[in-house]
Structures are given as C-alpha cells and as structure tokens.
PDB file of C-alpha atoms in Angstrom:
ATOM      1  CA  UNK A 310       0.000   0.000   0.000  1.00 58.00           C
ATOM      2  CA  UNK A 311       2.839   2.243   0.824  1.00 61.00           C
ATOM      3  CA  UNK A 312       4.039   2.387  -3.014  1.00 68.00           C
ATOM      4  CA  UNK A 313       0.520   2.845  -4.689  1.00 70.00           C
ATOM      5  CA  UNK A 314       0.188   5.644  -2.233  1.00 71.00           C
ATOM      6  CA  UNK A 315       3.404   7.177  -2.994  1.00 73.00           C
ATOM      7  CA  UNK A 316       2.886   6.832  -6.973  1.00 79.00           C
ATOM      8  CA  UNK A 317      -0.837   9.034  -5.982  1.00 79.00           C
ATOM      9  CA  UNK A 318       0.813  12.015  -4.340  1.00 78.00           C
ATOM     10  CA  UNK A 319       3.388  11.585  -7.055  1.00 77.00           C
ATOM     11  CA  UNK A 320       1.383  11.931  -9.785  1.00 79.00           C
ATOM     12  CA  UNK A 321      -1.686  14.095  -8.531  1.00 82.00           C
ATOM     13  CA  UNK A 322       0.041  16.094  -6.201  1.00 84.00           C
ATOM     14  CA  UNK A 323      -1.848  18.195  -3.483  1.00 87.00           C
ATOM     15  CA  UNK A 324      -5.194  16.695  -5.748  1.00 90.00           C
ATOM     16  CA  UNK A 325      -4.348  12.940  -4.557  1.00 89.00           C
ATOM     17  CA  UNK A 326      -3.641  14.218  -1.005  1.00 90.00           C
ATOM     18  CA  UNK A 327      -7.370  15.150  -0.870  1.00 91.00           C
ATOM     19  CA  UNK A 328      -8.615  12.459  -2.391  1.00 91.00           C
ATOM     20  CA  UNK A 329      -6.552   9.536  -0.098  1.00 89.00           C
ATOM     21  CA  UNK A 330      -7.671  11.261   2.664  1.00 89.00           C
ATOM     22  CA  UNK A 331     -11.327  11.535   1.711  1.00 89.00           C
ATOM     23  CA  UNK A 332     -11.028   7.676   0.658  1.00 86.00           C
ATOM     24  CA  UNK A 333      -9.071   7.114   4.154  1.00 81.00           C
ATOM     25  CA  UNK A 334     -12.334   8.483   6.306  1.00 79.00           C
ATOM     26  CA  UNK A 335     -14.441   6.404   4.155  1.00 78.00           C
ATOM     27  CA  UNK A 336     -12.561   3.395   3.609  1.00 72.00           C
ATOM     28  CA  UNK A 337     -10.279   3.912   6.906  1.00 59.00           C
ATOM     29  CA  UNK A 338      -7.756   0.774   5.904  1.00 58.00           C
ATOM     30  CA  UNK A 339      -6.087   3.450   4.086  1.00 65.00           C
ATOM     31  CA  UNK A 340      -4.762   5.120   7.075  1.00 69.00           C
ATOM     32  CA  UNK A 341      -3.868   9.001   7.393  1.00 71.00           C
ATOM     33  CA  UNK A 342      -0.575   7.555   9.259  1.00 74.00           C
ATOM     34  CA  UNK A 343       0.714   7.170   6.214  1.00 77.00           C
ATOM     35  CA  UNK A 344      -0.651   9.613   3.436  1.00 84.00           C
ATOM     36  CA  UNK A 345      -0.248  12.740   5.381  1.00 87.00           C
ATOM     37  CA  UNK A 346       3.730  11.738   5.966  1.00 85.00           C
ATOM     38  CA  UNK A 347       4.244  10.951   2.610  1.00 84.00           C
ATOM     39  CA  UNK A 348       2.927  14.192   1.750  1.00 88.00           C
ATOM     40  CA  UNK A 349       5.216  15.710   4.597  1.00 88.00           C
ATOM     41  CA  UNK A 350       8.387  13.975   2.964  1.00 85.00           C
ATOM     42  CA  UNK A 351       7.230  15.625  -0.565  1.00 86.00           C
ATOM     43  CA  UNK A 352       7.565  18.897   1.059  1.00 88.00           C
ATOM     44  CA  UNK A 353      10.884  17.828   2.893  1.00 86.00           C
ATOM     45  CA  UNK A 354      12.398  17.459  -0.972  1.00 84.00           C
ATOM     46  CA  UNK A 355      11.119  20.748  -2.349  1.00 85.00           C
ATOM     47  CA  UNK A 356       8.044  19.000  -4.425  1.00 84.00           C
ATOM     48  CA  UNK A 357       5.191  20.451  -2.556  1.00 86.00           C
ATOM     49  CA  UNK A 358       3.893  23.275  -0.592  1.00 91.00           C
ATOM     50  CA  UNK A 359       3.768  22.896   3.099  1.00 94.00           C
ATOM     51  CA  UNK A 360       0.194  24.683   3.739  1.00 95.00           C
ATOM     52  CA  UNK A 361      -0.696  23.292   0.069  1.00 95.00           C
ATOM     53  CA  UNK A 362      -0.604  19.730   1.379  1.00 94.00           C
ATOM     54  CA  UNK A 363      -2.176  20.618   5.094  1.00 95.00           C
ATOM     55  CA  UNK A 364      -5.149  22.211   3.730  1.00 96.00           C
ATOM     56  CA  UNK A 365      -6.076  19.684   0.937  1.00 95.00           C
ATOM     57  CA  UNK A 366      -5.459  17.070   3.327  1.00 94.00           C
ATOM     58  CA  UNK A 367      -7.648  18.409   5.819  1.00 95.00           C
ATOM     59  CA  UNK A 368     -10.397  19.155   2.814  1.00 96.00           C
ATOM     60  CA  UNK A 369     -10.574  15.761   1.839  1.00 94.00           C
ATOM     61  CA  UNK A 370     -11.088  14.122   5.368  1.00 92.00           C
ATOM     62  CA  UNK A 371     -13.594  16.982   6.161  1.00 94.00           C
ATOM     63  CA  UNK A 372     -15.833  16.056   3.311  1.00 94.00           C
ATOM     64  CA  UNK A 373     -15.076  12.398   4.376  1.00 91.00           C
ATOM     65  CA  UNK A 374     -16.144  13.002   8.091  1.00 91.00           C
ATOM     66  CA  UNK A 375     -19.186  15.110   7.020  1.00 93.00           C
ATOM     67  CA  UNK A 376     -20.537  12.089   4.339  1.00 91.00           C
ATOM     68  CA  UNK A 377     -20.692   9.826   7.145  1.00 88.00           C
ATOM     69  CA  UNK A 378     -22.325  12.601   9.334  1.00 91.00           C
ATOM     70  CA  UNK A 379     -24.774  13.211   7.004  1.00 92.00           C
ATOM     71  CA  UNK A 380     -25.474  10.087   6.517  1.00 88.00           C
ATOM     72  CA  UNK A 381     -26.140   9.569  10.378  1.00 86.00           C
ATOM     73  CA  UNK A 382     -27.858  12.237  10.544  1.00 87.00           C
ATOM     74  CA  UNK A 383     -30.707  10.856   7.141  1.00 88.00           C
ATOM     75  CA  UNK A 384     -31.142   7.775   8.783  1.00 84.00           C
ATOM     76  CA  UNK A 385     -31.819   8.735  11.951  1.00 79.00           C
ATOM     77  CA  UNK A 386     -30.862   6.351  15.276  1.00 76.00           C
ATOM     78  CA  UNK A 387     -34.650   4.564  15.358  1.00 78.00           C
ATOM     79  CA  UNK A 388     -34.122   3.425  12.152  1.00 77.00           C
ATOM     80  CA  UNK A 389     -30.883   2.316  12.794  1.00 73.00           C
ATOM     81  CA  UNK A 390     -31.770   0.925  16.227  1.00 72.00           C
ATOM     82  CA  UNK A 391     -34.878  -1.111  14.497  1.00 76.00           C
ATOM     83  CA  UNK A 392     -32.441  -2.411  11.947  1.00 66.00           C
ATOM     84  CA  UNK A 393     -30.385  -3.513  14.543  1.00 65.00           C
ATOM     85  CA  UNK A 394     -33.302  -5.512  16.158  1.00 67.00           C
ATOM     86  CA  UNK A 395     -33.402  -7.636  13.287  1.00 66.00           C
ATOM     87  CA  UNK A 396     -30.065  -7.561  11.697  1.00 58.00           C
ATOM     88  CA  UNK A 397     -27.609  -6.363  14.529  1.00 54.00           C
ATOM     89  CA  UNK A 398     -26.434 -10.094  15.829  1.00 55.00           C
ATOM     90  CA  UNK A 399     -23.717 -10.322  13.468  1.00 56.00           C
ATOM     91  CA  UNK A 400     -22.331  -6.663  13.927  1.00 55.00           C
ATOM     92  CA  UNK A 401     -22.588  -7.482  17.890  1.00 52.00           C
ATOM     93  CA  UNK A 402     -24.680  -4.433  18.681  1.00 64.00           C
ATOM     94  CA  UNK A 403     -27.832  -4.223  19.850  1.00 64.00           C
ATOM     95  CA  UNK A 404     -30.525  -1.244  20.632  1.00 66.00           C
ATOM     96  CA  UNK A 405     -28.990  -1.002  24.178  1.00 71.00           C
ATOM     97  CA  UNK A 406     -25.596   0.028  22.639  1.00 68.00           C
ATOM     98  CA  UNK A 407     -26.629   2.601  20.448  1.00 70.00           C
ATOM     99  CA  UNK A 408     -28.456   4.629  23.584  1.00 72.00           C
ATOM    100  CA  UNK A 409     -25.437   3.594  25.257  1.00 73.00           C
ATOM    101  CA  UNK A 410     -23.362   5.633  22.382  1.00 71.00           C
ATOM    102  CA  UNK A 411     -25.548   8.103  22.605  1.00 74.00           C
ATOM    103  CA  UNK A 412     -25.958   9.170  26.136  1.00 76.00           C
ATOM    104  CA  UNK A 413     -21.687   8.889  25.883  1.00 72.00           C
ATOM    105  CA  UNK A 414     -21.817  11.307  22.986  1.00 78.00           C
ATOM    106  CA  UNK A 415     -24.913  13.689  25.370  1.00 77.00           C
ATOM    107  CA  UNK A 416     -21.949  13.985  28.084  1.00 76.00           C
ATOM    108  CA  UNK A 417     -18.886  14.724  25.941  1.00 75.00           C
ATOM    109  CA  UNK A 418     -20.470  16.078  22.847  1.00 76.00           C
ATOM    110  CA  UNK A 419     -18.120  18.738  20.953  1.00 82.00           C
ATOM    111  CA  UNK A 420     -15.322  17.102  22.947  1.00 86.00           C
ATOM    112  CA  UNK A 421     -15.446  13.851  21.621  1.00 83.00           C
ATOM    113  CA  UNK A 422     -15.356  15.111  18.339  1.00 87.00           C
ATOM    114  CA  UNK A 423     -12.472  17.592  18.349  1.00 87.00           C
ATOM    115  CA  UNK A 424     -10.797  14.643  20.322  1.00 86.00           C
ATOM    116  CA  UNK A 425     -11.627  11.634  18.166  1.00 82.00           C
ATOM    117  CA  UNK A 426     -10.358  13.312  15.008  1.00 86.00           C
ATOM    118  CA  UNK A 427      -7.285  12.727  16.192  1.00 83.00           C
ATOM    119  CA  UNK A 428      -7.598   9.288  17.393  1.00 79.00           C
ATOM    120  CA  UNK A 429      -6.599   6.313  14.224  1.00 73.00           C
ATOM    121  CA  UNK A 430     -10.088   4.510  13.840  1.00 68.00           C
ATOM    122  CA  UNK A 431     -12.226   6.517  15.668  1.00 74.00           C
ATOM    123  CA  UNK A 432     -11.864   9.855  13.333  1.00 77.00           C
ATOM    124  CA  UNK A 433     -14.528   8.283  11.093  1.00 77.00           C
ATOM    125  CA  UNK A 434     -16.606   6.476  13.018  1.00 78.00           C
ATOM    126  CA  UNK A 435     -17.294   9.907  15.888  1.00 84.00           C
ATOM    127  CA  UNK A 436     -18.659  11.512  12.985  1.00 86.00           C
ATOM    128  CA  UNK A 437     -22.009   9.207  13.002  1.00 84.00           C
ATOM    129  CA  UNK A 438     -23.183   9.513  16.886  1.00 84.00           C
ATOM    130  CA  UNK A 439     -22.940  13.369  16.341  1.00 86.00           C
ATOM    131  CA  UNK A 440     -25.209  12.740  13.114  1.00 86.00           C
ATOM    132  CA  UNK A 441     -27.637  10.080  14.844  1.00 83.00           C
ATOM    133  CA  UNK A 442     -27.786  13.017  18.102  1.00 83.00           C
ATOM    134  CA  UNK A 443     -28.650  16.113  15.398  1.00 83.00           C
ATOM    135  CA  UNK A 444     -25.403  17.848  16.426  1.00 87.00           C
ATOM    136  CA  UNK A 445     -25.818  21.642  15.004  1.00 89.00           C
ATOM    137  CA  UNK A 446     -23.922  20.987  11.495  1.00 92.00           C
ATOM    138  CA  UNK A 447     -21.832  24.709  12.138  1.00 94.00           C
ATOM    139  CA  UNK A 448     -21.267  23.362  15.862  1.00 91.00           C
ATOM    140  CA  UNK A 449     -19.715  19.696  14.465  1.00 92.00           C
ATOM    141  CA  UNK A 450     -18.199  21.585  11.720  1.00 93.00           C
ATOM    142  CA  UNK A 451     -15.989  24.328  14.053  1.00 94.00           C
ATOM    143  CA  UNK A 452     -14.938  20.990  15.828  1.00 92.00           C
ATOM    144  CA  UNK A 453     -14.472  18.604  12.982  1.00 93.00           C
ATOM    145  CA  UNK A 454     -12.284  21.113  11.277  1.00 94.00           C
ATOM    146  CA  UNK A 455     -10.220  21.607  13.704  1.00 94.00           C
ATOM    147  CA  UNK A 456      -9.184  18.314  15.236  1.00 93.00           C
ATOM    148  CA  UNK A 457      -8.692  18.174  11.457  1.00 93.00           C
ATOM    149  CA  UNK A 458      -6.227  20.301  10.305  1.00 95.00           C
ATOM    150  CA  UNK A 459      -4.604  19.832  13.632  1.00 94.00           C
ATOM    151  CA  UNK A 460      -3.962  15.989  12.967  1.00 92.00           C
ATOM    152  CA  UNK A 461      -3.090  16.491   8.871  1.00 93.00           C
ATOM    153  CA  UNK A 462      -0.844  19.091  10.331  1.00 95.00           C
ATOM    154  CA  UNK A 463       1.038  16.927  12.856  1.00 92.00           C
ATOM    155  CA  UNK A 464       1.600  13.892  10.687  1.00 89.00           C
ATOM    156  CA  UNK A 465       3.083  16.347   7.656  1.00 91.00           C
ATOM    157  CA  UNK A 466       5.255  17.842  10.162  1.00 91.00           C
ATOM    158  CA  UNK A 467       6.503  14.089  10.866  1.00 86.00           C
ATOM    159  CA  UNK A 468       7.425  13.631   7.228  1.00 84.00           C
ATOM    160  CA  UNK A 469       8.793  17.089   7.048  1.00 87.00           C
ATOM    161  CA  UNK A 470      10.886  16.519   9.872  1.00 85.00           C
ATOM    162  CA  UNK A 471      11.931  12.520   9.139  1.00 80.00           C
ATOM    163  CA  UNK A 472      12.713  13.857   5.561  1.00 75.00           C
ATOM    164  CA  UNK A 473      14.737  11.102   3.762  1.00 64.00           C
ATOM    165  CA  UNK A 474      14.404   8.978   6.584  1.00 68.00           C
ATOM    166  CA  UNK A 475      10.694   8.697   6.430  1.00 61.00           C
ATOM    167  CA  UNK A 476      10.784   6.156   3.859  1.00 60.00           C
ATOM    168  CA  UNK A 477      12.416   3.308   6.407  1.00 60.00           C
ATOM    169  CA  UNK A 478      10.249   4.762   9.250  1.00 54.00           C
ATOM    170  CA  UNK A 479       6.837   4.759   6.909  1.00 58.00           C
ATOM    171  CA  UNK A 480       6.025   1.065   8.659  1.00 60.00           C
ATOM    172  CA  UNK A 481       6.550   1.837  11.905  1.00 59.00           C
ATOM    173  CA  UNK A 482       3.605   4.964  11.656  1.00 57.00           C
ATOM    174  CA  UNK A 483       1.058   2.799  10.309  1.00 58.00           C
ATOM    175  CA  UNK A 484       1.382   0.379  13.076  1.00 64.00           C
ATOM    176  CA  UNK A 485      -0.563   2.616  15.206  1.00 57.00           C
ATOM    177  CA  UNK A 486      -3.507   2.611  13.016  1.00 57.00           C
ATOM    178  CA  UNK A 487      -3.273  -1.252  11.778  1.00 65.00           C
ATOM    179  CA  UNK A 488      -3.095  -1.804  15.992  1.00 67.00           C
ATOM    180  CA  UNK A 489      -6.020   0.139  16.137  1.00 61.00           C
ATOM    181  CA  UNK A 490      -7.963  -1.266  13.296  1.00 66.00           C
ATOM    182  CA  UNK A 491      -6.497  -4.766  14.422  1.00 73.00           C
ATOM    183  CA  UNK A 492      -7.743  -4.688  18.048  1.00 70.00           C
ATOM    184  CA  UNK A 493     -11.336  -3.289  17.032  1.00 66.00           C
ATOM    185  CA  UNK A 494     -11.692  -6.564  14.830  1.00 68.00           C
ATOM    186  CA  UNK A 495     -10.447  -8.459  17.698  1.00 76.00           C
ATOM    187  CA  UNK A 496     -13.157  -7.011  20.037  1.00 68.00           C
ATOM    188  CA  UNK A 497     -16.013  -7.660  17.552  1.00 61.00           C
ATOM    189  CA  UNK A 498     -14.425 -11.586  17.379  1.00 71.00           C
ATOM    190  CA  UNK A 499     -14.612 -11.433  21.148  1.00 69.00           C
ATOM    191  CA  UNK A 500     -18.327  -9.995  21.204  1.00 63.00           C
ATOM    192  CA  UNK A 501     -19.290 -12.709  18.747  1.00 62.00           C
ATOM    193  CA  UNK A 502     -17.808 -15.721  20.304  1.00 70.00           C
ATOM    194  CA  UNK A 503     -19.557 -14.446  23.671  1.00 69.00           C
ATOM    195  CA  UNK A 504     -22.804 -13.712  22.387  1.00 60.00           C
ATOM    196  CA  UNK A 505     -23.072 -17.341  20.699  1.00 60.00           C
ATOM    197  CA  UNK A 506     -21.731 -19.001  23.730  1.00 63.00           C
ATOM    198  CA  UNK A 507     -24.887 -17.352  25.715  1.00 59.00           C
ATOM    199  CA  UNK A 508     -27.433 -18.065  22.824  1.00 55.00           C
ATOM    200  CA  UNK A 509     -25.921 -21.539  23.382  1.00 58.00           C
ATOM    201  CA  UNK A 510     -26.341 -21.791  27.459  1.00 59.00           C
ATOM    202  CA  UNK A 511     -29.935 -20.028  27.038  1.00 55.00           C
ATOM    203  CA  UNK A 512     -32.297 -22.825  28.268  1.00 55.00           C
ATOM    204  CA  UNK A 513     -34.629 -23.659  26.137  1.00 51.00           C
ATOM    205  CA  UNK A 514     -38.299 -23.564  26.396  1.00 50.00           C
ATOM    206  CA  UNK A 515     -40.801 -25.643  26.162  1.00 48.00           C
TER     207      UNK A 515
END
C-alpha cells in the first residue's frame, strides 16, 4: 500500500492528497498515518507546498467526516436501532448500545469530536453519533475542522521533519492505526464468540 500511495501524491500532487484522505475516512484501511507523511516527505524534498498539502489534506477528510455525518444524521438512530433488532447479531450491537453511544456522545459532545479526530479509527466512526444526536452541522463543523487540520498538520510535520528517513520509518507509523484497526476486529471476534456461547447456554423452552 505504501508504493501505490506514494505513486498518488506523485502523480496528482496536493489533488491525490485530498482524495486519499477523503477515501481514508471512508474506507479507513487506508490510514492518514501514512498519506499525510508521505505528503510531509514531498515537502521535505522541495516538491510540494507545506500549507498546500495541510489544507487539501484536511479538505478531503472533512468532506469524508461530514458524508458519514450526514449520513447519520438521514437515517436517523430509530431506524438504525430497528435495523439492529433484526439484523444487529452479526455486527454485535444491539438497541442497548446505540443509547449507550448516545448518552456517551450527550456527556462529551463537541469534545469527543475535536478529540476523536485525532484518534486512528475513531476519526470516522465519531462523525455518526454526532449525526444520529442532530449535532448543530456549524457546531460539528468548528470541531471537525479543527481536530482536522490539527492531525493532517502533525503527521506532515513528521514527514517534514523525518525527511529522507521517512521512507524506512513509513512502517513503523502505520502500526498505530493497523493496531487500532487490528484490536477493534479483535473485540467484535470477542463480542461474537460471547454472544453465541450465551445463545448456546440459554435454556430452552418448552
């Protein structure tokens, strides 16, 4: 993934920053942890504009985030939740989650989104309780944007500052997100395994 990432931003410039990073917050195995760094390294070598690469960075995963907030926010959590009722055994959620989600997102709100979009695999997914609650769209905007631009800022100023280096260090960065997106599978395993094994001890009746 590293190399057909690096041929993008090579050929497409600040144009395929946006677009990895608007396919990384709707497809998030293509982690920022490495596209924003690769863009930093670009600048490190004279081939790019520092605040070019920050901004269309941060435009792509902006209209990213807001997709899936819109989206939330069209669907609406009874729908979901009744969905769920029939559907949810294989995802491992049920009705009781979702109000659990969403009385955690009444109590942190605007926090928990400036915070998540800085947090590998939960930058995408914050964006849908703030849809399913009817967060004011200029409120999760302000707060969206800038958890934004602060994370597509930090991770080019890692491949500014590794410069030549980045490209033996490029692994090591996306080990935080593939941890991330590796222990969330693991969890949903878990949650599967458990919720059989109690279908299973469930006496039956007759």
């Amino acid at each position: 993934m590293e190399q057909w990432i690096k041929t993008i931003l090579e050929d497409f410039g600040a144009f395929g920053v946006g677009a990895l990073m608007l396919i990384e917050n709707v497809f998030p195995p293509i982690p920022s942890e490495l596209v924003m760094p690769w863009a930093g390294y670009s600048v490190s070598q004279g081939n790019a504009s520092f605040i070019v690469v920050v901004i269309a960075g941060s435009l792509g995963s902006f209209a990213g985030a807001w997709a899936w907030y819109w989206l939330a926010r069209r669907i609406g959590k009874e729908r979901l939740a009744t969905w769920v009722d029939d559907h949810g055994a294989w995802l491992t959620i049920s009705r009781d989650d979702i109000n659990r989600v969403d009385r955690w997102f009444e109590n942190w709100g605007a926090a928990a989104v400036l915070g998540c979009r800085m947090i590998p695999g939960l930058r995408t997914l914050i964006s849908v309780p703030a849809g399913f609650a009817n967060m004011a769209p200029a409120k999760f905007s302000i707060y969206t944007a800038i958890g934004t631009v602060a994370w597509t800022a930090l991770l080019t100023s890692i491949g500014l500052w590794l410069g030549k280096n980045y490209s033996d260090l490029a692994g090591p960065l996306s080990w935080v997100s593939s941890g991330v997106i590796a222990l969330m599978f693991a969890i949903w395993v878990y949650r599967l395994v458990r919720q059989h094994r109690g279908q299973r001890q469930q006496p039956s009746h007759h």
